Short mmCIF file of N, CA and C in Angstrom, two decimals:
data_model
loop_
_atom_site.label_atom_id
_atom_site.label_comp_id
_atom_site.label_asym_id
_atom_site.label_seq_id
_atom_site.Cartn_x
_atom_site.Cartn_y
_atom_site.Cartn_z
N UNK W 1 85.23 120.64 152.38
CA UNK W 1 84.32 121.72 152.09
C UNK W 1 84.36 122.08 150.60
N UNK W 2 85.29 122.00 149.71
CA UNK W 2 85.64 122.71 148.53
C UNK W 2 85.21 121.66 147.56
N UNK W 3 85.22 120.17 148.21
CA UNK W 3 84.76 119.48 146.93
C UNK W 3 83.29 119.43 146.66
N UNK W 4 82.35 119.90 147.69
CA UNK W 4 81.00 119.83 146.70
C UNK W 4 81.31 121.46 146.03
N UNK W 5 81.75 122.33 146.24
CA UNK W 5 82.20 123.46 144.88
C UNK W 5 82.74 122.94 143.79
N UNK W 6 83.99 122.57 144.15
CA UNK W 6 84.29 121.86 142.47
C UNK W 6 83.44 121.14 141.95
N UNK W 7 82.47 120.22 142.41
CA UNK W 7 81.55 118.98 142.07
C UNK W 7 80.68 119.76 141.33
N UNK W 8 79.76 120.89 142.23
CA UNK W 8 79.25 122.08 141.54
C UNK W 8 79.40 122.95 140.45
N UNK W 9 80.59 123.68 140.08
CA UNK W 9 81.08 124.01 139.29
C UNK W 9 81.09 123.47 137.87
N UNK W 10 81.86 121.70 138.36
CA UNK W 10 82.13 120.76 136.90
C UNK W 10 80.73 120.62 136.66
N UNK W 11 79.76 120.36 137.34
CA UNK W 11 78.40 120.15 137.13
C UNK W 11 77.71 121.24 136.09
N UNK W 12 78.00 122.40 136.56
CA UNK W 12 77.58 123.81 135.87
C UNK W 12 78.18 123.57 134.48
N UNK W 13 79.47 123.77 134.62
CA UNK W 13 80.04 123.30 133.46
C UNK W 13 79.59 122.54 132.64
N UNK W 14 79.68 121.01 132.65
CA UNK W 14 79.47 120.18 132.06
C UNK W 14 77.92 120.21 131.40
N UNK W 15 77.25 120.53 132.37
CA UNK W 15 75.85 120.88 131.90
C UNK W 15 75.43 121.85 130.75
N UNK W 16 76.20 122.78 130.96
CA UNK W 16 75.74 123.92 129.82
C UNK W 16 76.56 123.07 128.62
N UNK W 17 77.53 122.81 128.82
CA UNK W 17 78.04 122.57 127.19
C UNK W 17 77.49 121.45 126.85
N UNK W 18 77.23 120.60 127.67
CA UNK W 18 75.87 119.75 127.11
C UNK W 18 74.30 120.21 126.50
N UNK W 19 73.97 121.59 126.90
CA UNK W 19 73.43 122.06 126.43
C UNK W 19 71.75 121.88 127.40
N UNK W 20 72.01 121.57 129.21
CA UNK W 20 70.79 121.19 129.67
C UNK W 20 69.98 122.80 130.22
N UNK W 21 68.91 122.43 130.23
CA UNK W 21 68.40 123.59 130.88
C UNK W 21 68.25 123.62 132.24
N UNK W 22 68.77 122.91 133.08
CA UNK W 22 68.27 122.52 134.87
C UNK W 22 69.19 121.66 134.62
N UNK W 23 70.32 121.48 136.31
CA UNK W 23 71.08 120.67 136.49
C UNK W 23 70.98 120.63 138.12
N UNK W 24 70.81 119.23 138.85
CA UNK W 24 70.69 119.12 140.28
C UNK W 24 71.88 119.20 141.07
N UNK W 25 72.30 119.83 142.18
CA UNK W 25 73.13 119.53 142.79
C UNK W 25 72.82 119.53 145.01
N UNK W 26 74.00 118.63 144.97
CA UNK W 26 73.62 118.29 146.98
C UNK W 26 73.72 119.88 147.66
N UNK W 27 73.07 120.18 148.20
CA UNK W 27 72.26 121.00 148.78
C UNK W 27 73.75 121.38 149.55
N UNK W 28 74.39 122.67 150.28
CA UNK W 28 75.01 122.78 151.10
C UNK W 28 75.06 124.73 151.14
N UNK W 29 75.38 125.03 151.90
CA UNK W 29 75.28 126.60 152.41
C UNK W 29 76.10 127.19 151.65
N UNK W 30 77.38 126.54 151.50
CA UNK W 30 78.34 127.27 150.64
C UNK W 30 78.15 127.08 149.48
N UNK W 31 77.15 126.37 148.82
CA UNK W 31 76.96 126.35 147.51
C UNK W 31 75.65 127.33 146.79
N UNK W 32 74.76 127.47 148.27
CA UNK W 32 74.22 128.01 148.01
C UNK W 32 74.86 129.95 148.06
N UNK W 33 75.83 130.25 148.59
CA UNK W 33 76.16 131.16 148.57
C UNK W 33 76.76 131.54 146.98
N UNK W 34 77.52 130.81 146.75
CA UNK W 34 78.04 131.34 145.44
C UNK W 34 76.81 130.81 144.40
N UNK W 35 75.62 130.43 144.26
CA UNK W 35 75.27 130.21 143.73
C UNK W 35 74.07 131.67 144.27
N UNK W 36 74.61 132.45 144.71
CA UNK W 36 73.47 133.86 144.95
C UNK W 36 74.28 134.71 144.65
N UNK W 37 75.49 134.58 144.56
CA UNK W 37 76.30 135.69 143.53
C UNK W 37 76.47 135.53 142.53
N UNK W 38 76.63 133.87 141.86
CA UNK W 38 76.43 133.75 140.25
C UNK W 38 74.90 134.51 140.01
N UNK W 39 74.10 134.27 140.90
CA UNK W 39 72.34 134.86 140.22
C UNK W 39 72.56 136.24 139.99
N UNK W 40 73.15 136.74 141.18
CA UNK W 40 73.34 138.88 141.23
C UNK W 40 74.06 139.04 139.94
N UNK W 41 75.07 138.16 139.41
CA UNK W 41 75.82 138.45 138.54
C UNK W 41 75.47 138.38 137.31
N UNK W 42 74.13 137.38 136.70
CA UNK W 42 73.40 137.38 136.24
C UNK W 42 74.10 135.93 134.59
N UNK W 43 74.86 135.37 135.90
CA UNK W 43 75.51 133.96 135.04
C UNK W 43 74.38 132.69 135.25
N UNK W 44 73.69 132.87 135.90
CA UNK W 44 72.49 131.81 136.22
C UNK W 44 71.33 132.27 136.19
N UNK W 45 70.21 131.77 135.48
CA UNK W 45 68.87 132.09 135.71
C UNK W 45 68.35 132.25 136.74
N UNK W 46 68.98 130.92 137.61
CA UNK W 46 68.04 131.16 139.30
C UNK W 46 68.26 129.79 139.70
N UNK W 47 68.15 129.88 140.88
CA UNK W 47 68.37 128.61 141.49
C UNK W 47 66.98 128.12 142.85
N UNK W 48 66.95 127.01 142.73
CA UNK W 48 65.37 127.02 143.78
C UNK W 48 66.13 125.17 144.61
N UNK W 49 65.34 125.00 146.21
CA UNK W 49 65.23 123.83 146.81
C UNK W 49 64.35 122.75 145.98
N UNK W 50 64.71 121.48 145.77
CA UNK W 50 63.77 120.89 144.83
C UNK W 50 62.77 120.61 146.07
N UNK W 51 61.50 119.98 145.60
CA UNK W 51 60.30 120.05 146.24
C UNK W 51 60.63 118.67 146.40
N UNK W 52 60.79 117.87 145.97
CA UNK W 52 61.10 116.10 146.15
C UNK W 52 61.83 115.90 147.20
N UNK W 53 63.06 116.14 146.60
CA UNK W 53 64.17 116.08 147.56
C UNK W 53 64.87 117.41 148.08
N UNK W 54 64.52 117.72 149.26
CA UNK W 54 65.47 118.70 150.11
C UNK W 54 66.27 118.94 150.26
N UNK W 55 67.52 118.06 150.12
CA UNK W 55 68.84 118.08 149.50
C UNK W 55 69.30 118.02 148.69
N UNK W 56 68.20 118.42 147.74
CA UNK W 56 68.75 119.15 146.43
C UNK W 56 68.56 120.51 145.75
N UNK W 57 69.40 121.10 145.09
CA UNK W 57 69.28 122.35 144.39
C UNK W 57 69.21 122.09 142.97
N UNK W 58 67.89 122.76 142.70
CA UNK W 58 67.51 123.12 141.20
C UNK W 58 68.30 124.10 140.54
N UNK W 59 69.28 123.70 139.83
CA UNK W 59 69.86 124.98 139.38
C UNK W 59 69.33 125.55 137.60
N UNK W 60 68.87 126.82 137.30
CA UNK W 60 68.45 126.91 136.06
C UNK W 60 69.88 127.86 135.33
N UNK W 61 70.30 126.93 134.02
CA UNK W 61 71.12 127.65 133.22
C UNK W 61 71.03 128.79 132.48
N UNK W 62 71.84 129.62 132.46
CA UNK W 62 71.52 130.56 131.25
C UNK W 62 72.02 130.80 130.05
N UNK W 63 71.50 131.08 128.95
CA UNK W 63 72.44 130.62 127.53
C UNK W 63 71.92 132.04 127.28
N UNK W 64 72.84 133.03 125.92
CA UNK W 64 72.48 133.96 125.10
C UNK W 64 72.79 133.55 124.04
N UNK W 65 71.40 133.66 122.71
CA UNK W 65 71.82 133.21 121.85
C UNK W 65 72.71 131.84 121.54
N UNK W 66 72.17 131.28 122.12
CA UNK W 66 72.61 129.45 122.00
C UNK W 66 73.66 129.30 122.89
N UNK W 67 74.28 130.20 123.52
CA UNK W 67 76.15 129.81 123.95
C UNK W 67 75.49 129.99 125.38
N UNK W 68 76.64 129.55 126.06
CA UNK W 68 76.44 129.40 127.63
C UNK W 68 76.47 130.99 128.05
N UNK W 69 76.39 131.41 129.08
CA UNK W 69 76.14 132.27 129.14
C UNK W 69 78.23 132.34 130.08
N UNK W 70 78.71 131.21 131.07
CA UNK W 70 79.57 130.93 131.50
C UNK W 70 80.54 130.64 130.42
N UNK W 71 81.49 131.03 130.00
CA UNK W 71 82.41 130.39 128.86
C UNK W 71 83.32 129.65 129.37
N UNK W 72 83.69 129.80 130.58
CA UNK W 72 84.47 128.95 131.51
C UNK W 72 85.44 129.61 132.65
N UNK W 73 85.11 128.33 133.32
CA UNK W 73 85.36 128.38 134.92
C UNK W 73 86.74 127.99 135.05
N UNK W 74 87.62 128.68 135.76
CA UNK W 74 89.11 128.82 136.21
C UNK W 74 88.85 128.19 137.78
N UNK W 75 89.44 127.09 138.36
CA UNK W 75 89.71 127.39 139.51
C UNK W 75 91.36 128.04 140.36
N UNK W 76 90.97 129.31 140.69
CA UNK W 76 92.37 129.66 141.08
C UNK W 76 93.18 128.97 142.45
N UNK W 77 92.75 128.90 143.59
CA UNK W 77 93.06 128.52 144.86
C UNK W 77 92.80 126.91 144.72
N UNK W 78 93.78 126.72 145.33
CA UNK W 78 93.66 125.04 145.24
C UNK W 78 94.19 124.47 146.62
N UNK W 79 93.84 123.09 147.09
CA UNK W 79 94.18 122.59 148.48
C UNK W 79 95.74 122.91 148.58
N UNK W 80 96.09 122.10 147.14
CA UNK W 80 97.31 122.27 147.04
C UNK W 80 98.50 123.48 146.99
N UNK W 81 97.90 124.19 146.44
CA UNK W 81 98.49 125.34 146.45
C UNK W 81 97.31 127.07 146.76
N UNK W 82 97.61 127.26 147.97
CA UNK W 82 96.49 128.46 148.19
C UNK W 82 96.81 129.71 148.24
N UNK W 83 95.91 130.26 147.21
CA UNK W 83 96.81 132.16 147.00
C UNK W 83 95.61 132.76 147.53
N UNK W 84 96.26 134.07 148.48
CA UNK W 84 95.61 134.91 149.22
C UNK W 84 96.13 136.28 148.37
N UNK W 85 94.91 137.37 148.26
CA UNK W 85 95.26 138.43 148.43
C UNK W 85 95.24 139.80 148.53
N UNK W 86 96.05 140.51 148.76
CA UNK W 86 95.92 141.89 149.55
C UNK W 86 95.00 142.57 148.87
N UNK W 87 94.65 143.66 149.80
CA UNK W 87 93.98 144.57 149.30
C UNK W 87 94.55 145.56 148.01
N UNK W 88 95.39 145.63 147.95
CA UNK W 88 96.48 146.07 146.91
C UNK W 88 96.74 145.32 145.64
N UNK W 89 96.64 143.92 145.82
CA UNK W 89 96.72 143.29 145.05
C UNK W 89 95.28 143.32 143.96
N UNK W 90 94.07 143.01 144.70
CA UNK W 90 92.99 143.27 144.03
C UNK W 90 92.86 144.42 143.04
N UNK W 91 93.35 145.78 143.71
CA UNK W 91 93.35 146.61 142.92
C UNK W 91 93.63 146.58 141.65
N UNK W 92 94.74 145.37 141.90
CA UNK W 92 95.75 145.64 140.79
C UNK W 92 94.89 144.87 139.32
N UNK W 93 93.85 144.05 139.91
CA UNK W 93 93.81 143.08 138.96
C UNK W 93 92.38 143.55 137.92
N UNK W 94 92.58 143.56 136.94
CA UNK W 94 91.53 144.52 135.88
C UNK W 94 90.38 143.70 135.71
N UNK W 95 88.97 144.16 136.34
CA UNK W 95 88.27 143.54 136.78
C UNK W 95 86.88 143.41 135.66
N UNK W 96 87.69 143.52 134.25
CA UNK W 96 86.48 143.80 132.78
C UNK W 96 86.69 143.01 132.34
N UNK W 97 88.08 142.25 132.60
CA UNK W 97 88.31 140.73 132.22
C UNK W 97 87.38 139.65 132.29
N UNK W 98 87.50 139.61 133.78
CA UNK W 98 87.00 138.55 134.00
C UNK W 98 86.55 138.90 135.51
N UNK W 99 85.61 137.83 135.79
CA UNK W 99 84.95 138.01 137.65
C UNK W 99 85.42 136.76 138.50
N UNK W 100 85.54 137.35 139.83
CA UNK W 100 86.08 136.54 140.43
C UNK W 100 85.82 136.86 141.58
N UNK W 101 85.37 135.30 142.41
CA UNK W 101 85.15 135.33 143.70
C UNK W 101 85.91 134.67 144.76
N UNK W 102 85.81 135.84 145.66
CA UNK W 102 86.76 135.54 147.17
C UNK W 102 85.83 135.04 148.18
N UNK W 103 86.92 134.37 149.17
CA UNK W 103 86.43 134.28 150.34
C UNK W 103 86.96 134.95 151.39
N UNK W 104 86.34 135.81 152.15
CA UNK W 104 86.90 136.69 152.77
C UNK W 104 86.39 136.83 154.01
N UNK W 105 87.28 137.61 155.09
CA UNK W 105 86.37 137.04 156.29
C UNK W 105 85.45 138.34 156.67
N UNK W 106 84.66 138.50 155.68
CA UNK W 106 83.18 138.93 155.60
C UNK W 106 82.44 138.08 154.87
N UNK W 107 82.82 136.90 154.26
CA UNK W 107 82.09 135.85 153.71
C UNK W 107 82.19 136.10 152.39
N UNK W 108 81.94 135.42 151.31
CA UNK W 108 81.58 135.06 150.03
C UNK W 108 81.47 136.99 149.49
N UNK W 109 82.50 137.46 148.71
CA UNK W 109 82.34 138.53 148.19
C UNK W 109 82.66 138.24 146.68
N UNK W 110 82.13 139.42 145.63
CA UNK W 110 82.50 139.32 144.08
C UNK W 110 84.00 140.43 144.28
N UNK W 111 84.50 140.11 143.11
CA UNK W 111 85.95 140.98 143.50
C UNK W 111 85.45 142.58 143.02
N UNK W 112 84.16 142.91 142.73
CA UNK W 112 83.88 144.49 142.94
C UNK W 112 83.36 144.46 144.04
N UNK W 113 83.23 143.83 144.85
CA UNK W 113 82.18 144.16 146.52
C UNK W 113 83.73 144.60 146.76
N UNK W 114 84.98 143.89 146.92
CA UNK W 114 86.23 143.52 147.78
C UNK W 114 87.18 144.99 148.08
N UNK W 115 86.55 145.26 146.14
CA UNK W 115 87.00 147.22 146.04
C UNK W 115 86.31 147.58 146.02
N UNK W 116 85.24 147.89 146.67
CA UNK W 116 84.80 148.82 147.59
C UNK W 116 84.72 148.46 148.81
N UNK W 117 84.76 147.39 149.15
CA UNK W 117 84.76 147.22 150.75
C UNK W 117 86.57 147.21 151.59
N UNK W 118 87.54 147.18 150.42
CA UNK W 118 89.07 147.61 150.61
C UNK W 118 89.08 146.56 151.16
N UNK W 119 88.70 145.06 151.00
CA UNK W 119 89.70 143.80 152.16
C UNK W 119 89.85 142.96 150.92
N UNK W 120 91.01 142.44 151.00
CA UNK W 120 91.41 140.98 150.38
C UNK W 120 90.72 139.41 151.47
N UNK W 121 91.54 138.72 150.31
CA UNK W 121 91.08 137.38 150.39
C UNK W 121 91.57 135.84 149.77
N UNK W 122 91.00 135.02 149.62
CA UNK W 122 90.81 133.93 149.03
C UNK W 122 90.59 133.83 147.65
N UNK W 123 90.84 133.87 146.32
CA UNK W 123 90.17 133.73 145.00
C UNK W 123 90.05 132.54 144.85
N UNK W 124 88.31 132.34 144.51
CA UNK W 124 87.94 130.61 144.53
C UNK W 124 87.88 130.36 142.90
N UNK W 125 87.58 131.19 142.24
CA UNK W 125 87.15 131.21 140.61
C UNK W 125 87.04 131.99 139.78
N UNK W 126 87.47 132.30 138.67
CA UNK W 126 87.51 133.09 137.93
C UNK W 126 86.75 132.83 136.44
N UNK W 127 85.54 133.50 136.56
CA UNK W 127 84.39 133.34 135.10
C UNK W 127 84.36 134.29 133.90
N UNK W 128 84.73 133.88 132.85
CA UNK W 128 84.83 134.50 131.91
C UNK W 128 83.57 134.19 131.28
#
């Protein structure tokens, strides 16, 4: 499940510092989820189904003033090693830094939905 995210991600990545304006990626639910909280968050222009191919996602980049708009992507949770955490813990973590998304079992939250909704979780990434 996690590798078309990372695939996604490096894609995002790689793309902006290449400097593209649209980058394609394989179509899947969970990609499309975090790719509707990068939009709310306002790290992506927008994302659309391509009209060609159906299993693909149009993703549009966003730059300010020439720079990516993403400066870079952390992945925190890994197969290898997986950190969960409390509701307490979130609190703890100063959230002007940087953004970061959980998986939680209310689904795909930003870590300000998590305090206010008081549940921990999963941290999949952290965007500066």
């Amino acid at each position: 499940m996690k590798n078309y995210l990372w695939n996604m991600f490096a894609n995002i990545k790689n793309g902006q510092m290449s400097g593209h304006s649209v980058i394609f990626q394989r179509r899947k639910k969970i990609c499309e989820a975090f790719l509707k909280i990068l939009w709310a968050e306002g790290f992506i222009l927008g994302y659309k189904i391509d009209e060609k191919n159906k299993n693909q996602i149009k993703i549009f980049l966003k730059y300010t003033k020439n720079k990516p708009a993403i400066h870079s992507i952390k992945f925190l949770s890994k197969p290898s090693r997986r950190l969960y955490y409390s509701t307490k813990q979130i609190w703890k973590i100063n959230s002007n830094k940087s953004f970061i998304i959980f998986s939680t079992n209310k689904g795909l939250k930003s870590i300000l939905d998590c305090k206010k909704m008081r549940i921990g979780g999963e941290p999949f990434i952290a965007i500066n």
